[in-house]
Amino acid sequence: MGLSSCFASAFSSLNLVLFLFIGLKAMECRSVERSSAFFIFGDSSVDPGNNNYIQTIPDNQANYKPYGQNGFFEEPTGRFSDGRIIVDYLAEYAKLPTIPPFLQPSADYSNGVNFASGGGGVLPTTNQGLVIDLPTQLKYFEDVRKSLADKFGSAEAEEIVSNAVYFISIGSNDYMGGYLGNPKMQELHSPQEYIGMVIGNMTQAIQELYGKGARKFGFLSLSPLGCLPALRALNPKGPDAGCFEEASALALAHNSALKTILTNLELLLKDFKYCNSNFYDWLLDRMNNPSNYGFKEGVSACCGAGPYGGIFTCGGTKKDPNYELCGNANEHVWFDSFHPTERIHDQFANALWNGPQSSVGPYNLEKLFFFFSNNDNKLTIADDVDNPDNYQQIF
Ligand SMILES: *[C@@H]1O[C@H](CO)[C@@H](O)[C@H](O)[C@H]1NC(C)=O
């Protein structure tokens, strides 16, 4: 009796559950056909080796040892890590092959492509002439869009573009080299003004992609820049003074402006969906409490020289051939003076992929890759799936 009355009172929601179940099954089948493609824009945090193919300085390249030393890839690829980077994990979760660098001559664009460039910024003035800046990355995307249309026909190419996930991780270089390392820029623009320019140009980039059909976006917000080993070592108050607060403040203000912009874009642009997260606090927590997350060292780089390994000499091909290398990169949050270890990339990819709404949102990347299609009828089902109340009924 108790059981049947329970069913009776839940009758209408049961219908919904069945309906959703069928909907989910239908989408599962579709996603076997073709997973959402993955397009990546950004800086060294997500560069898989584009800078191997441009004229630049060794600071902006990582295609030499000890980069890639853990052997996941046969040789150093240009990733600024001891192994994989966040987008490698995300591609794997999305059931995609490794996403190739755009400039790699043999690159196949069918599953997406990666335009990121170490040292690159939102503003063309950041490391000008040495990197692929965001506006140029967008031009390359347009080339790819055309080549997809040539290969698959315009209808299928449009579907690939609208179902793809666009991941953007950029801005650190605009504030480090582009502003704090550039007295002239500081004379020209107050910090507020400069942040406004970076965010303004980034917003334009997002809108441009949206205009070309992009709908699903992922963002890696900025880390506590002043706590990177390089910036700790450069702290104007001295190398023992801790994090370089001015740099971290720029990152915090940028993240907060980005958050606001994304909330507004979601209201203004139909079907615009995104995943954002608080990388700042997430990483700060690991630096301050490394042992809670399986690390032994949260402050000093595994590879580098001087205080905190903060002098950027990893690999010895830069200005200074001297560098030290730790015994076990897995124990470190930081691999070199600016870049985290593979383990951090792994942990953060996990958080973005299936993190709860309280820390990643409004959607996590798993939902963006698998639960949304931009064909109108399917979107209705997906919208229901995404209502947290319905989730509780399913699981
Ligand atoms: C983009 O950046 C340039 C400087 O490179 C600036 O003059 C312009 O105002 C920015 N655009 C927006 C929309 O903020």
Coordinates of C-alpha atoms and ligand atoms in Angstrom, one line a residue:
M1 CA 0.0 0.0 0.0
G2 CA 2.7 2.5 1.1
L3 CA 4.6 1.8 -2.1
S4 CA 1.7 2.3 -4.5
S5 CA 0.5 5.5 -2.8
C6 CA 4.0 6.8 -3.2
F7 CA 3.9 6.0 -6.9
A8 CA 0.5 7.6 -7.2
S9 CA 1.6 10.9 -5.6
A10 CA 4.7 10.9 -7.8
F11 CA 2.8 10.0 -11.0
S12 CA 3.3 13.2 -12.9
S13 CA 7.0 13.4 -12.1
L14 CA 7.4 9.8 -13.1
N15 CA 6.1 10.7 -16.5
L16 CA 8.7 13.4 -16.7
V17 CA 11.4 11.0 -15.6
L18 CA 10.4 8.5 -18.4
F19 CA 10.3 11.3 -20.9
L20 CA 13.7 12.5 -19.8
F21 CA 15.1 9.0 -19.9
I22 CA 14.1 8.6 -23.5
G23 CA 15.4 12.0 -24.3
L24 CA 18.8 11.2 -22.7
K25 CA 19.0 7.9 -24.5
A26 CA 18.3 9.6 -27.8
M27 CA 21.0 12.1 -27.2
E28 CA 23.5 9.3 -26.2
C29 CA 23.0 7.7 -29.6
R30 CA 23.5 11.0 -31.4
S31 CA 26.7 11.8 -29.5
V32 CA 28.1 8.4 -30.6
E33 CA 27.7 9.7 -34.1
R34 CA 29.7 12.8 -33.6
S35 CA 31.0 14.3 -30.3
S36 CA 30.9 18.1 -30.1
A37 CA 34.1 19.5 -31.6
F38 CA 36.5 21.4 -29.4
F39 CA 38.1 24.8 -30.3
I40 CA 40.7 26.3 -28.0
F41 CA 41.9 29.8 -27.8
G42 CA 44.5 31.2 -25.4
D43 CA 48.0 31.4 -24.0
S44 CA 50.6 29.0 -22.6
S45 CA 48.1 27.5 -20.2
V46 CA 46.5 25.7 -23.2
D47 CA 49.1 25.9 -26.0
P48 CA 49.8 22.4 -27.4
G49 CA 52.8 23.6 -29.6
N50 CA 51.6 26.3 -31.9
N51 CA 54.7 28.3 -31.0
N52 CA 57.0 25.6 -32.4
Y53 CA 55.9 27.0 -35.8
I54 CA 56.4 30.7 -35.3
Q55 CA 59.4 33.0 -35.0
T56 CA 59.7 33.8 -31.3
I57 CA 62.1 33.5 -28.4
P58 CA 62.7 30.4 -26.3
D59 CA 60.7 32.0 -23.4
N60 CA 57.6 31.4 -25.4
Q61 CA 58.4 27.8 -26.4
A62 CA 58.5 24.5 -24.5
N63 CA 59.6 22.0 -27.2
Y64 CA 62.7 21.0 -25.3
K65 CA 63.5 19.0 -22.2
P66 CA 62.5 18.9 -19.3
Y67 CA 59.1 19.9 -20.7
G68 CA 57.1 16.8 -21.4
Q69 CA 59.6 14.7 -19.2
N70 CA 57.0 12.4 -17.8
G71 CA 56.8 10.6 -21.1
F72 CA 53.1 10.8 -21.8
F73 CA 54.0 12.2 -25.2
E74 CA 57.1 10.7 -26.7
E75 CA 59.0 13.9 -26.8
P76 CA 58.5 17.5 -25.7
T77 CA 55.6 18.9 -27.7
G78 CA 55.6 22.6 -26.8
R79 CA 53.2 22.1 -23.8
F80 CA 54.3 24.1 -20.8
S81 CA 54.0 21.2 -18.4
D82 CA 55.8 18.0 -17.4
G83 CA 53.2 16.2 -19.5
R84 CA 49.6 16.9 -20.4
I85 CA 47.7 20.2 -20.1
I86 CA 44.1 20.8 -19.1
V87 CA 42.7 20.6 -22.7
D88 CA 44.2 17.1 -23.2
Y89 CA 42.2 15.8 -20.3
L90 CA 39.0 17.6 -21.4
A91 CA 39.4 16.2 -25.0
E92 CA 39.7 12.7 -23.5
Y93 CA 36.6 13.1 -21.3
A94 CA 34.7 14.4 -24.4
K95 CA 35.8 11.2 -26.2
L96 CA 37.8 13.2 -28.7
P97 CA 41.3 12.5 -29.9
T98 CA 44.0 14.9 -28.8
I99 CA 43.2 18.3 -30.3
P100 CA 46.1 19.3 -32.6
P101 CA 47.8 22.7 -32.8
F102 CA 46.4 24.8 -35.7
L103 CA 49.9 25.4 -37.1
Q104 CA 50.9 21.8 -37.2
P105 CA 51.1 21.0 -41.0
S106 CA 49.2 17.7 -40.7
A107 CA 46.5 19.0 -38.4
D108 CA 43.0 17.5 -39.0
Y109 CA 40.3 20.0 -38.0
S110 CA 37.3 17.7 -37.9
N111 CA 37.2 17.4 -34.1
G112 CA 38.2 21.0 -33.5
V113 CA 41.7 22.6 -33.3
N114 CA 43.8 24.5 -30.8
F115 CA 44.9 28.1 -31.7
A116 CA 46.5 28.9 -28.3
S117 CA 50.0 30.5 -28.2
G118 CA 52.4 30.8 -25.3
G119 CA 52.8 34.4 -24.3
G120 CA 49.7 35.4 -26.2
G121 CA 47.3 38.0 -25.0
V122 CA 43.9 39.5 -25.6
L123 CA 45.5 42.8 -26.7
P124 CA 47.8 42.8 -29.8
T125 CA 50.3 45.0 -27.9
T126 CA 51.0 42.1 -25.5
N127 CA 54.3 40.5 -26.5
Q128 CA 53.8 41.9 -29.9
G129 CA 55.6 40.2 -32.8
L130 CA 56.4 37.1 -30.6
V131 CA 53.1 35.4 -30.3
I132 CA 49.7 34.7 -31.9
D133 CA 47.4 37.2 -30.3
L134 CA 43.7 36.6 -29.8
P135 CA 42.5 38.6 -32.8
T136 CA 44.9 36.5 -35.0
Q137 CA 43.6 33.3 -33.4
L138 CA 40.1 34.4 -34.4
K139 CA 41.2 35.0 -38.0
Y140 CA 42.6 31.4 -38.0
F141 CA 39.3 30.2 -36.7
E142 CA 37.6 31.8 -39.7
D143 CA 40.0 29.9 -42.0
V144 CA 39.1 26.6 -40.2
R145 CA 35.4 27.4 -40.6
K146 CA 35.8 27.8 -44.3
S147 CA 37.9 24.6 -44.6
L148 CA 35.2 22.7 -42.7
A149 CA 32.6 24.0 -45.1
D150 CA 34.7 22.8 -48.1
K151 CA 35.2 19.4 -46.5
F152 CA 31.7 18.7 -45.1
G153 CA 29.4 21.1 -47.0
S154 CA 28.0 24.2 -45.4
A155 CA 25.1 22.7 -43.5
E156 CA 27.2 20.1 -41.7
A157 CA 29.9 22.6 -41.1
E158 CA 27.4 24.9 -39.5
E159 CA 26.2 22.1 -37.3
I160 CA 29.8 21.3 -36.2
V161 CA 30.4 25.0 -35.4
S162 CA 27.1 25.4 -33.4
N163 CA 27.6 22.2 -31.4
A164 CA 31.3 22.7 -30.6
V165 CA 32.6 23.8 -27.3
Y166 CA 34.9 27.0 -27.4
F167 CA 37.4 27.1 -24.6
I168 CA 39.2 30.3 -23.8
S169 CA 42.1 30.7 -21.4
I170 CA 43.8 34.0 -21.9
G171 CA 44.6 37.3 -20.1
S172 CA 47.5 36.6 -17.8
N173 CA 50.1 37.9 -20.2
D174 CA 48.1 41.1 -20.8
Y175 CA 48.6 41.9 -17.1
M176 CA 52.1 40.5 -16.5
G177 CA 54.3 41.4 -19.5
G178 CA 51.7 43.7 -21.1
Y179 CA 51.0 45.9 -18.1
L180 CA 53.2 45.3 -15.0
G181 CA 56.2 44.7 -17.1
N182 CA 55.5 47.7 -19.4
P183 CA 56.0 51.1 -17.7
K184 CA 54.8 52.9 -20.8
M185 CA 51.5 51.1 -20.7
Q186 CA 51.1 52.0 -17.0
E187 CA 51.7 55.7 -17.8
L188 CA 49.0 55.6 -20.6
H189 CA 46.3 53.6 -18.7
S190 CA 45.2 53.3 -15.1
P191 CA 44.7 49.7 -14.0
Q192 CA 40.9 50.1 -14.3
E193 CA 41.2 51.5 -17.8
Y194 CA 43.5 48.7 -18.8
I195 CA 41.2 46.0 -17.4
G196 CA 38.4 47.6 -19.3
M197 CA 40.3 47.3 -22.5
V198 CA 41.2 43.7 -22.0
I199 CA 37.6 42.7 -21.0
G200 CA 36.2 44.9 -23.8
N201 CA 38.3 43.2 -26.4
M202 CA 37.6 39.8 -24.9
T203 CA 33.9 40.5 -25.0
Q204 CA 34.2 41.4 -28.7
A205 CA 36.0 38.2 -29.3
I206 CA 33.2 36.2 -27.7
Q207 CA 30.5 38.1 -29.6
E208 CA 32.5 37.5 -32.9
L209 CA 32.5 33.8 -32.2
Y210 CA 28.8 33.8 -31.4
G211 CA 28.2 35.7 -34.6
K212 CA 29.8 32.9 -36.5
G213 CA 27.6 30.3 -34.8
A214 CA 29.4 29.4 -31.6
R215 CA 27.0 28.8 -28.7
K216 CA 28.9 26.8 -26.0
F217 CA 31.8 28.4 -24.2
G218 CA 34.2 27.4 -21.4
F219 CA 36.5 29.8 -19.6
L220 CA 39.5 29.3 -17.4
S221 CA 39.6 32.4 -15.2
L222 CA 42.9 33.9 -14.1
S223 CA 45.0 32.4 -11.4
P224 CA 46.5 34.5 -8.5
L225 CA 49.1 35.9 -10.7
G226 CA 51.2 37.5 -7.9
C227 CA 51.7 34.0 -6.4
L228 CA 53.3 32.5 -9.5
P229 CA 56.9 31.6 -8.5
A230 CA 58.2 34.2 -11.0
L231 CA 56.1 37.0 -9.6
R232 CA 56.9 36.1 -6.0
A233 CA 60.6 36.3 -6.9
L234 CA 59.9 39.7 -8.5
N235 CA 57.9 41.2 -5.7
P236 CA 59.0 44.8 -5.4
K237 CA 58.8 44.5 -1.6
G238 CA 61.5 41.8 -1.8
P239 CA 61.6 38.1 -2.5
D240 CA 60.6 37.2 1.0
A241 CA 57.5 39.4 1.1
G242 CA 55.1 36.7 -0.3
C243 CA 52.8 37.1 -3.3
F244 CA 53.1 40.2 -5.5
E245 CA 49.7 41.7 -4.4
E246 CA 49.4 44.2 -7.3
A247 CA 49.5 41.4 -9.8
S248 CA 46.9 39.3 -8.0
A249 CA 44.6 42.3 -7.6
L250 CA 44.6 42.7 -11.4
A251 CA 43.7 39.1 -11.9
L252 CA 40.9 39.3 -9.3
A253 CA 39.4 42.4 -10.9
H254 CA 39.6 40.8 -14.3
N255 CA 37.9 37.7 -13.1
S256 CA 35.1 39.7 -11.4
A257 CA 34.6 41.8 -14.6
L258 CA 34.5 38.6 -16.7
K259 CA 31.9 37.0 -14.5
T260 CA 29.7 40.1 -14.9
I261 CA 30.1 40.1 -18.7
L262 CA 29.3 36.4 -18.9
T263 CA 26.1 36.9 -16.9
N264 CA 25.1 39.7 -19.2
L265 CA 25.9 37.8 -22.4
E266 CA 23.8 34.9 -21.2
L267 CA 20.8 37.3 -20.9
L268 CA 21.4 39.0 -24.2
L269 CA 22.5 36.2 -26.6
K270 CA 20.0 33.5 -27.3
D271 CA 21.2 30.0 -26.5
F272 CA 24.6 31.3 -25.2
K273 CA 25.8 28.8 -22.7
Y274 CA 29.0 28.7 -20.7
C275 CA 31.1 27.2 -18.0
N276 CA 33.2 29.4 -15.8
S277 CA 34.9 28.7 -12.5
N278 CA 36.9 30.3 -9.8
F279 CA 40.4 29.1 -10.7
Y280 CA 41.9 31.9 -8.5
D281 CA 40.7 30.5 -5.2
W282 CA 41.0 26.9 -6.4
L283 CA 44.7 27.3 -7.1
L284 CA 45.4 29.5 -4.1
D285 CA 44.0 26.7 -1.9
R286 CA 46.4 24.2 -3.4
M287 CA 49.3 26.6 -2.9
N288 CA 48.4 27.2 0.7
N289 CA 47.4 23.6 1.6
P290 CA 49.3 21.4 -0.8
S291 CA 49.1 18.3 1.4
N292 CA 45.3 18.4 1.3
Y293 CA 45.5 17.6 -2.4
G294 CA 48.4 15.2 -2.6
F295 CA 51.2 17.8 -3.1
K296 CA 54.3 18.4 -1.0
E297 CA 55.3 21.8 -2.4
G298 CA 52.8 24.6 -3.2
V299 CA 55.1 27.6 -3.6
S300 CA 58.4 26.7 -5.4
A301 CA 58.7 25.6 -9.0
C302 CA 60.0 22.1 -9.8
C303 CA 62.1 23.6 -12.6
G304 CA 63.9 27.0 -12.6
A305 CA 66.5 29.0 -10.7
G306 CA 66.8 31.4 -7.8
P307 CA 64.2 32.1 -5.1
Y308 CA 61.2 29.8 -5.5
G309 CA 62.6 28.6 -8.8
G310 CA 61.1 31.9 -10.0
I311 CA 63.9 32.8 -12.4
F312 CA 62.5 31.5 -15.7
T313 CA 65.4 29.3 -16.9
C314 CA 63.8 25.9 -17.1
G315 CA 65.4 23.9 -19.9
G316 CA 68.5 26.1 -20.0
T317 CA 67.7 27.4 -23.5
K318 CA 66.7 30.8 -22.3
K319 CA 68.9 33.7 -21.4
D320 CA 70.6 31.6 -18.6
P321 CA 71.7 28.0 -19.1
N322 CA 71.5 27.2 -15.4
Y323 CA 68.5 25.7 -13.9
E324 CA 67.5 23.2 -11.2
L325 CA 65.1 20.4 -11.6
C326 CA 63.2 18.6 -8.8
G327 CA 63.1 14.9 -8.4
N328 CA 59.4 14.4 -8.6
A329 CA 57.2 16.9 -10.4
N330 CA 54.0 15.2 -9.0
E331 CA 54.9 16.6 -5.6
H332 CA 54.8 20.2 -7.0
V333 CA 51.9 22.6 -7.8
W334 CA 54.3 24.5 -10.1
F335 CA 56.4 22.9 -12.8
D336 CA 58.3 26.0 -14.0
S337 CA 58.3 29.7 -12.9
F338 CA 54.9 30.4 -14.5
H339 CA 53.2 27.1 -15.2
P340 CA 51.6 24.4 -13.1
T341 CA 52.4 20.7 -13.3
E342 CA 50.4 18.1 -15.2
R343 CA 48.8 17.0 -11.9
I344 CA 47.3 20.5 -11.4
H345 CA 46.0 20.4 -15.0
D346 CA 44.5 17.0 -14.3
Q347 CA 42.8 18.1 -11.1
F348 CA 41.4 21.2 -12.7
A349 CA 40.1 19.4 -15.8
N350 CA 38.2 17.2 -13.4
A351 CA 36.7 20.1 -11.6
L352 CA 35.6 21.8 -14.9
W353 CA 34.2 18.6 -16.3
N354 CA 31.9 17.5 -13.6
G355 CA 32.2 20.1 -10.8
P356 CA 29.0 20.9 -8.9
Q357 CA 27.1 24.1 -9.7
S358 CA 28.4 25.7 -6.5
S359 CA 32.0 25.8 -8.0
V360 CA 31.6 25.5 -11.7
G361 CA 28.8 27.0 -13.6
P362 CA 26.2 27.7 -14.7
Y363 CA 27.0 24.5 -16.6
N364 CA 29.9 22.1 -16.3
L365 CA 31.8 21.0 -19.4
E366 CA 30.3 17.5 -19.4
K367 CA 26.8 19.1 -19.9
L368 CA 28.1 21.4 -22.6
F369 CA 29.7 18.6 -24.5
F370 CA 27.0 15.9 -24.1
F371 CA 23.6 17.3 -23.0
F372 CA 23.1 20.1 -25.4
S373 CA 22.4 20.2 -29.1
N374 CA 21.4 23.5 -30.7
N375 CA 18.7 21.9 -32.9
D376 CA 15.5 23.5 -31.6
N377 CA 13.5 20.5 -30.5
K378 CA 16.4 18.8 -28.8
L379 CA 17.3 22.0 -26.9
T380 CA 13.8 21.8 -25.2
I381 CA 14.6 18.4 -23.7
A382 CA 18.1 19.4 -22.8
D383 CA 16.7 22.5 -21.0
D384 CA 14.5 20.2 -18.8
V385 CA 17.4 17.9 -18.1
D386 CA 19.4 20.9 -16.9
N387 CA 16.8 21.9 -14.3
P388 CA 18.3 20.8 -11.0
D389 CA 14.9 19.8 -9.7
N390 CA 14.6 17.3 -12.5
Y391 CA 18.0 16.0 -11.8
Q392 CA 17.1 15.1 -8.3
Q393 CA 14.2 13.0 -9.6
I394 CA 16.4 11.1 -12.0
F395 CA 19.3 10.3 -9.8
Ligands
LIG1 C1 40.4 47.0 -27.4 O1 41.7 47.4 -27.2 C2 42.2 48.6 -27.7 C3 43.7 48.7 -27.4 O2 44.4 47.6 -28.0 C4 41.4 49.7 -27.2 O3 41.8 51.0 -27.8 C5 39.9 49.5 -27.4 O4 39.1 50.5 -26.8 C6 39.5 48.1 -26.9 N1 38.1 47.8 -27.2 C7 37.1 47.7 -26.3 C8 35.8 47.4 -26.9 O5 37.3 47.8 -25.1

